C-alpha positions as MATLAB code, in Angstrom:
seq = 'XXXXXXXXXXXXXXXXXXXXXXXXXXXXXXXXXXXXXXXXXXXXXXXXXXXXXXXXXXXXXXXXXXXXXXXXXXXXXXXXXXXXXXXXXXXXXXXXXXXXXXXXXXXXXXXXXXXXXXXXXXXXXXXXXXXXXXXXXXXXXXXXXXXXXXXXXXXXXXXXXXXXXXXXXXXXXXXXXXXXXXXXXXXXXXXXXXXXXXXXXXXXXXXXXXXXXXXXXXXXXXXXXXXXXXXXXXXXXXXXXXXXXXXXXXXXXXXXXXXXXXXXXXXXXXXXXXXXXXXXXXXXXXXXXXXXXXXXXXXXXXXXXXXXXXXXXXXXXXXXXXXXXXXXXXXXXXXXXXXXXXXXXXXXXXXXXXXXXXXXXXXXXXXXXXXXXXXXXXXXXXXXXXXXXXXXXXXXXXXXXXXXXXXXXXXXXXXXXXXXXX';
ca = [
       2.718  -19.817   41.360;
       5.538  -18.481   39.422;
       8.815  -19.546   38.603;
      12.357  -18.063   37.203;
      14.340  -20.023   35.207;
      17.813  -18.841   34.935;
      20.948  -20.181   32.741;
      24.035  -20.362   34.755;
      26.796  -18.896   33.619;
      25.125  -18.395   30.618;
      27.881  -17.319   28.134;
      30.573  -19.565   29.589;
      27.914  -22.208   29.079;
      26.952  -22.380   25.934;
      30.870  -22.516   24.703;
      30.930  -25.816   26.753;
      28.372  -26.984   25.353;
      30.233  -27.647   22.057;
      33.533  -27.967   23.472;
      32.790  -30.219   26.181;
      36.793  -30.422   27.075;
      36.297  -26.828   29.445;
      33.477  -28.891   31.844;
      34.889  -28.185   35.228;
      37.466  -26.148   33.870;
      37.811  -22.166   34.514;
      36.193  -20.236   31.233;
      35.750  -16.986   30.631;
      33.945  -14.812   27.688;
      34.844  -11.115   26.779;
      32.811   -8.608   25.988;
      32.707   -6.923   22.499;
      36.491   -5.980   20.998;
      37.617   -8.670   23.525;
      37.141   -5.539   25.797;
      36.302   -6.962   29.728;
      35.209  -10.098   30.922;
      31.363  -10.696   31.013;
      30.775  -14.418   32.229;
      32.822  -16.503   34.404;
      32.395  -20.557   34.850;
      32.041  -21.403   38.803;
      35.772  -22.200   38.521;
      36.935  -19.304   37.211;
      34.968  -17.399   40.031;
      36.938  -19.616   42.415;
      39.995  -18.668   41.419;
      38.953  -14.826   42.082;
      38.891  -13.557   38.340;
      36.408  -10.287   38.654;
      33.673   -9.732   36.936;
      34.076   -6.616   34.552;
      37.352   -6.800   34.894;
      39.445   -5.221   31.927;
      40.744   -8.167   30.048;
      44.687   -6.740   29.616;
      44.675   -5.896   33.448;
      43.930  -10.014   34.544;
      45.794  -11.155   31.132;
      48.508  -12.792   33.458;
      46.335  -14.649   35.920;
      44.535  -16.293   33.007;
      47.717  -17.583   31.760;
      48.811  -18.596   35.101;
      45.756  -20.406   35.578;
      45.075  -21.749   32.443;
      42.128  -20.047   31.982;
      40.025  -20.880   28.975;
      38.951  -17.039   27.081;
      36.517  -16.876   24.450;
      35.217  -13.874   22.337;
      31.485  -12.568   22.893;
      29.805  -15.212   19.791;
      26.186  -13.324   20.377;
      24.817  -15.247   17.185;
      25.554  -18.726   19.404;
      24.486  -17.463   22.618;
      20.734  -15.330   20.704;
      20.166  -18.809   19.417;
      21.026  -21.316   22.537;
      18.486  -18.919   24.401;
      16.187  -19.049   21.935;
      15.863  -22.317   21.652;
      15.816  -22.630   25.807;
      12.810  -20.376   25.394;
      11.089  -22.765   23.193;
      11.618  -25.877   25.227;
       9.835  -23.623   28.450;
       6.865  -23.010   26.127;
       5.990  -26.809   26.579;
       5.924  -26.325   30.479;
       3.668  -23.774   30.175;
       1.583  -21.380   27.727;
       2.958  -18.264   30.215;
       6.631  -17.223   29.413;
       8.180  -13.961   29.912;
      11.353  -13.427   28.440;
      12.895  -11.437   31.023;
      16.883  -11.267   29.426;
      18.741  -13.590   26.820;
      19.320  -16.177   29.561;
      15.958  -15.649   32.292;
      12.565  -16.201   31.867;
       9.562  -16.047   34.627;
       7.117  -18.790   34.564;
       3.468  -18.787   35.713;
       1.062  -21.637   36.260;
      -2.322  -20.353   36.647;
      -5.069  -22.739   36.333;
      -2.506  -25.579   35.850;
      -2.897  -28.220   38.208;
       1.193  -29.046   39.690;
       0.560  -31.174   43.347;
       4.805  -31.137   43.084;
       6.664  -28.085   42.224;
       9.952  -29.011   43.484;
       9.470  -32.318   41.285;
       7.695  -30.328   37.975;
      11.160  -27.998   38.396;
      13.398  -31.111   38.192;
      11.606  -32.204   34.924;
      12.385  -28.665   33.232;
      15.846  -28.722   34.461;
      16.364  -31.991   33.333;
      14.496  -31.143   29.947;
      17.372  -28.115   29.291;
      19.887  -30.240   30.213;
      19.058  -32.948   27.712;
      17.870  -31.359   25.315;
      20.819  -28.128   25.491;
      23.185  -29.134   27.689;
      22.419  -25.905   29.284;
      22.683  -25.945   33.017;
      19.763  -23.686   34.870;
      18.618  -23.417   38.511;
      14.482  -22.651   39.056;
      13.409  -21.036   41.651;
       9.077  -21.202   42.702;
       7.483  -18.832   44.864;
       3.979  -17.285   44.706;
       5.331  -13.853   43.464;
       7.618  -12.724   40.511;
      10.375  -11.412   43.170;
       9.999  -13.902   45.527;
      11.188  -16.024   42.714;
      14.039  -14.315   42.436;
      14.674  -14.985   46.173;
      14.299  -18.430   45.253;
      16.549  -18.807   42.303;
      19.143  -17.700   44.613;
      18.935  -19.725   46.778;
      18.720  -22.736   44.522;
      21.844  -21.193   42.816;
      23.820  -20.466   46.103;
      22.908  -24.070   47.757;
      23.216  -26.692   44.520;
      24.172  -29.792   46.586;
      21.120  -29.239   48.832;
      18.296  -27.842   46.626;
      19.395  -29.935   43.346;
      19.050  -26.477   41.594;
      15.466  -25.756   42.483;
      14.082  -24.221   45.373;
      10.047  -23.653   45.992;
       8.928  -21.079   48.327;
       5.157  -22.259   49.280;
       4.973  -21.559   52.967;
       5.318  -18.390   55.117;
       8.090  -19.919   57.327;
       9.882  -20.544   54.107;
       9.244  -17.100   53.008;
      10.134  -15.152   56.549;
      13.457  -17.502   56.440;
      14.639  -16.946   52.618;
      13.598  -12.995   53.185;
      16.130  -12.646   56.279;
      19.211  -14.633   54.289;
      18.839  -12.275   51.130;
      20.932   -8.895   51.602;
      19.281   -6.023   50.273;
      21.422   -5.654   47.635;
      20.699   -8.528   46.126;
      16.744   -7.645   46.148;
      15.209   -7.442   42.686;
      14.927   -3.473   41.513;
      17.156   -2.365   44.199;
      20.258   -0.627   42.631;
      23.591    0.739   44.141;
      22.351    4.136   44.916;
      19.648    2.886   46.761;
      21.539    0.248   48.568;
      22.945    2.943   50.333;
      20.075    4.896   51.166;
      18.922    1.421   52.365;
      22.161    0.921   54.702;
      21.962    4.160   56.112;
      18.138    3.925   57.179;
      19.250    0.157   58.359;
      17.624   -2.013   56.175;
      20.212   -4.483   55.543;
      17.600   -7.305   54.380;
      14.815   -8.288   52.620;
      13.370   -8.884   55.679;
      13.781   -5.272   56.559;
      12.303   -4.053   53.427;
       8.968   -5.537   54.311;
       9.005   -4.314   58.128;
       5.865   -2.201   58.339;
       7.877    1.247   59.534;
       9.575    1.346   56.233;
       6.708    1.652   54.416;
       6.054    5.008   54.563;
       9.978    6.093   54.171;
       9.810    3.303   50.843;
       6.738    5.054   49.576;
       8.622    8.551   49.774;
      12.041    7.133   47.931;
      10.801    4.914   45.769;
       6.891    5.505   44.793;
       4.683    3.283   43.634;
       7.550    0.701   42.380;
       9.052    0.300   45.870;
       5.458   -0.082   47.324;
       4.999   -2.919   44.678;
       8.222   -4.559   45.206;
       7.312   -4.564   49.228;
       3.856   -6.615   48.219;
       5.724   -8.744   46.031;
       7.679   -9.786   48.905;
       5.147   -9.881   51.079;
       3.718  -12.509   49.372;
       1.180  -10.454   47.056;
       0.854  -10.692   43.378;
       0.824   -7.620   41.909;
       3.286   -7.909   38.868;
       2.300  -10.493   36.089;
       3.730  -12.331   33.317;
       4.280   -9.185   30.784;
       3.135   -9.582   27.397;
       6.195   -9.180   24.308;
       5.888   -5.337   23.188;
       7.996   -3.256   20.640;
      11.007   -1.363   21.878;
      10.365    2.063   23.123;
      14.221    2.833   21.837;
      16.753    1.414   19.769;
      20.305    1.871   20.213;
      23.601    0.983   18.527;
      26.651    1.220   20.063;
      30.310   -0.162   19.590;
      33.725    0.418   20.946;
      36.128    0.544   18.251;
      39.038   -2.240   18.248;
      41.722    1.207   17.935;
      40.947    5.379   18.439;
      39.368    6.509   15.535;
      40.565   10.226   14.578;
      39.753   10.489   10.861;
      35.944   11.634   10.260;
      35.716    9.153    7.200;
      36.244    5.938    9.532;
      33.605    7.522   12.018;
      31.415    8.260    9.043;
      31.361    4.633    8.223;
      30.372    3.521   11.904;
      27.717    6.112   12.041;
      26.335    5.283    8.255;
      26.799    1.631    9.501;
      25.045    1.834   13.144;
      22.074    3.905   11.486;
      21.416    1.484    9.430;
      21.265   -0.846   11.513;
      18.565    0.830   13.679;
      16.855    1.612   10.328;
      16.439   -2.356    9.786;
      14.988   -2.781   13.057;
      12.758   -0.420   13.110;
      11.231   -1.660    9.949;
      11.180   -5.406   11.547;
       8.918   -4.402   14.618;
       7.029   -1.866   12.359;
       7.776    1.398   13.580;
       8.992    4.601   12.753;
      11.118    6.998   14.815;
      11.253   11.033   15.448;
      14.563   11.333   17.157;
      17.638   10.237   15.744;
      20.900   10.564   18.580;
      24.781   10.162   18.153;
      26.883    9.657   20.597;
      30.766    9.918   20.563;
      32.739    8.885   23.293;
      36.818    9.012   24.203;
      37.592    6.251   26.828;
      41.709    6.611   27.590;
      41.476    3.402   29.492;
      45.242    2.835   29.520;
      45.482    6.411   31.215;
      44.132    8.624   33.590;
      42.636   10.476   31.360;
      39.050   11.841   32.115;
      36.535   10.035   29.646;
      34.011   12.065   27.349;
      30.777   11.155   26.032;
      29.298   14.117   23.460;
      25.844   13.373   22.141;
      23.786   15.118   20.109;
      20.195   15.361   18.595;
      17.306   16.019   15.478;
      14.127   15.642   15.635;
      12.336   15.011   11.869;
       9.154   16.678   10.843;
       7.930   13.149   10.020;
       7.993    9.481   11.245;
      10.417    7.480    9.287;
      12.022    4.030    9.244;
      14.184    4.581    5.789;
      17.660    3.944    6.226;
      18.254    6.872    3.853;
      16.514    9.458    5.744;
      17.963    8.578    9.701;
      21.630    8.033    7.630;
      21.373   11.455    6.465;
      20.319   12.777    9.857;
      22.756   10.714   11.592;
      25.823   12.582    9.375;
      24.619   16.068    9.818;
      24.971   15.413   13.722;
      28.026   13.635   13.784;
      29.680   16.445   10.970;
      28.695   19.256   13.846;
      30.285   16.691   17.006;
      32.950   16.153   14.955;
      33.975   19.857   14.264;
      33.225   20.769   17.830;
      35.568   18.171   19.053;
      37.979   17.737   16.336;
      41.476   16.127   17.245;
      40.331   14.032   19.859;
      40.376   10.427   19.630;
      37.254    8.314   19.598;
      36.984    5.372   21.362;
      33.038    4.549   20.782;
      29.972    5.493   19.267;
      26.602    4.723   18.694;
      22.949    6.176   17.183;
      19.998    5.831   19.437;
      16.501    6.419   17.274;
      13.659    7.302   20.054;
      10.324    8.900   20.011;
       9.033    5.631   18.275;
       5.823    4.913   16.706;
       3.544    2.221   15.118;
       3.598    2.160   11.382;
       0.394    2.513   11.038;
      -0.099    5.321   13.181;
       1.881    7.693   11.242;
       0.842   11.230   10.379;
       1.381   13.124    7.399;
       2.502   16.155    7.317;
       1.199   19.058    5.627;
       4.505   20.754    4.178;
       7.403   17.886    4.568;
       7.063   14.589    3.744;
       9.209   11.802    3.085;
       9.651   10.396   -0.540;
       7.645    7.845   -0.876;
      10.093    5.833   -2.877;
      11.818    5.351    0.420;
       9.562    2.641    1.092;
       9.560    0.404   -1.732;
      12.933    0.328   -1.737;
      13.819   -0.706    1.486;
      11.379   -3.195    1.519;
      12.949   -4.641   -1.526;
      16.708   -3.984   -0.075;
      15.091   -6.018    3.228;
      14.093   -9.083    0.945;
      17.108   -9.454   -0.892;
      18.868   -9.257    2.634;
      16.785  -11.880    4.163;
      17.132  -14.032    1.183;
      20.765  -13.679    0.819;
      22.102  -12.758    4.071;
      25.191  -10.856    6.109;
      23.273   -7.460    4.785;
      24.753   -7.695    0.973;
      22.984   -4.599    0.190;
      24.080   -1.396    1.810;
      24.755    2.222    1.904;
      27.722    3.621   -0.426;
      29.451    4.894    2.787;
      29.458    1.651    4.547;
      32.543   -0.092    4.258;
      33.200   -4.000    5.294;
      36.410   -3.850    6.187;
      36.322   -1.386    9.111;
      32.690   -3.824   10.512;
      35.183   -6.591   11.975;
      35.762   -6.425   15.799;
      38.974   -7.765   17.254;
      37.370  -11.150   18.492;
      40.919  -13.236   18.475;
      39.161  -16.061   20.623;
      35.679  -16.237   18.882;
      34.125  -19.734   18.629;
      32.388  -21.018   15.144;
      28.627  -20.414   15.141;
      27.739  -23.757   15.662;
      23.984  -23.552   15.322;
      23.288  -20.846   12.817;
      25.905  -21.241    9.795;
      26.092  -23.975    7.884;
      29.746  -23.811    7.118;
      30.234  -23.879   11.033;
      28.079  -26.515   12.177;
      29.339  -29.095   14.373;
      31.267  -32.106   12.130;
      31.565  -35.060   14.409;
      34.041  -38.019   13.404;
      33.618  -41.485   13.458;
      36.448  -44.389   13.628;
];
């Protein structure tokens, strides 16, 4: 049996949990640069406020509504999830972190006579322990789980946030009230393949005539996905791996024009990607930059440039993927100069373990490169908010336009909670 835990309204959530005052209240939470909104409380998604929405285009039906806005605090919300995580380890030894607010449960060779009851106990758990409200849906495959996590969302009053799918009538029943679109895997594009061929359910999906029109649009992962919901496990709990890319990318707070200010982002965002690298021991081959204009106060057509190297070596030295990160951006930047920037990021692929890095014959790194940034990632760790750093990095131009942001609570100590007593 499996189960998927999701955090409702995960964002919005985690600000109420330290200012209690917005419970049953409408809440919102922006996205970076206070940009669009990203997570909604149930009441604000009664009073119609979209999701994605740009935040200066529904500015005046938050105010009319009193609507609570908060700026993206990703250090609170990394560590509420991460400390969710932890409290579903003691449930079970299989967890897979699925996103920063979902994880999928299995209970293999654990003996649970009451799932619906065994769900209530984790619920109740998070909601002690965090404050965190979650609905748990059980079902005998990974996306039948899903099935059943809606339903426990879409029906709290009746299911008490958890829903267990253990019989075929339940399964045939919960299969016909999910629409396709909200099948797990099954995008926009294919939602309307899906419509036109007249599969409008998940019910549909698993009709035997489809199967050889799912096989020819969707392979091997639409013929999985049709098991799954048939009631066969064929995807299991996946095992924590390294990332197989790593990208940094921001939107600015204003339009950057000058090439020194997008020098510092670049400088800044590769070496950020260097540090990661070296934290989940790789090296990479590729190093990326991407440039975009986004006019969204016009109707102006937006841009994205990108561009490419690849290096004769594997490296994770925030020297070497800096300096190949400026040569790209110095040849976007002359190609497109005058325009104003909106974004920009650096993506390092084509990654590799440590340990499995060649040498190469003629080019090689300096091998000073990695003594040092081990040593510049100790005296980070010890001291914190990256002290050390490149000479083209500059502080000042790091800050975000986060007007609304909320103290981080859990992870600074001159933030942490101060309660008074009378």
């Amino acid at each position: 049996m499996y189960a998927l835990v999701d955090c409702n309204n995960f964002y919005a959530s985690c600000e109420r949990v330290f200012q209690p005052q917005y419970n049953g209240k409408p809440v919102v939470v922006l996205s970076n640069n206070d940009g669009c909104i990203i997570s909604r409380s149930d009441e604000a998604k009664a009073l119609g406020v979209p999701m994605g929405a740009p935040e200066f285009k529904v500015r005046e039906m938050l105010r009319q509504h009193n609507v609570k806005v908060f700026s993206s605090n990703y250090a609170l919300y990394g560590d509420m999830s991460r400390r969710a995580m932890n409290i579903l380890n003691r449930f079970t030894p299989y967890v897979e972190i699925y996103s920063i607010d979902e994880a999928f449960l299995n209970f293999e060779g654990m003996s649970i006579s009451d799932y619906d009851n065994y769900g209530k106990q984790i619920k109740d758990t998070l909601l002690k322990g965090l404050s965190l409200p979650v609905c748990i849906g059980f079902a005998p495959t990974k996306a039948l789980s899903k099935v059943a996590n809606k339903i426990a969302r879409k029906y709290p009053e009746r299911t008490n946030g958890v829903y267990v799918i253990d019989t075929e009538e339940k399964r045939i029943k919960a299969l016909r009230w999910t629409k396709i679109e909200d099948v797990w895997g099954i995008g926009y594009r294919m939602k309307k393949k899906m419509k036109a061929k007249n599969i409008l359910t998940a019910y549909d999906f698993t009709e035997p005539f489809h199967e050889s029109w799912i096989k020819k649009e969707m392979g091997v992962i639409g013929l999985r996905l049709r098991k799954e919901l048939l009631g066969e496990s064929v995807l299991g709990i996946e095992e924590p791996g390294n990332k197989k890319s790593i990208a940094i990318t921001r939107s600015f707070p204003k339009q950057l024009t000058e090439f020194d200010a997008l020098r510092e982002r670049i400088s800044t965002f590769a070496s950020v990607c260097a540090e990661k690298l070296r934290a989940q021991d790789s090296c990479c081959h590729t190093v990326v930059v991407m440039l975009a204009t986004m006019e969204h106060k016009t109707s102006a057509t937006k841009q994205y440039y990108h561009n490419s190297v690849t290096l004769p070596f594997g490296t994770d030295s925030t020297l070497t993927i800096n300096q190949a990160a400026i040569r790209i951006l110095e040849k976007l930047y002359e190609e497109h100069k005058g325009e104003r920037f909106q974004k920009a990021g650096v993506i390092v692929t084509q990654l590799i373990n440590t340990n499995e890095k060649q040498l190469h014959l003629f080019e090689e790194e300096n091998p000073k490169h990695h003594l040092l940034m081990k040593a510049i990632d100790k005296i980070n760790t010890k001291i914190g908010d990256r002290k050390v750093k490149l000479g083209s990095q500059d502080s000042k131009t790091w800050n975000m336009k986060q007007n609304m942001l909320s103290p981080k609570y859990t992870t600074r100590w001159d933030q942490i909670l101060v309660a008074k007593c009378h």
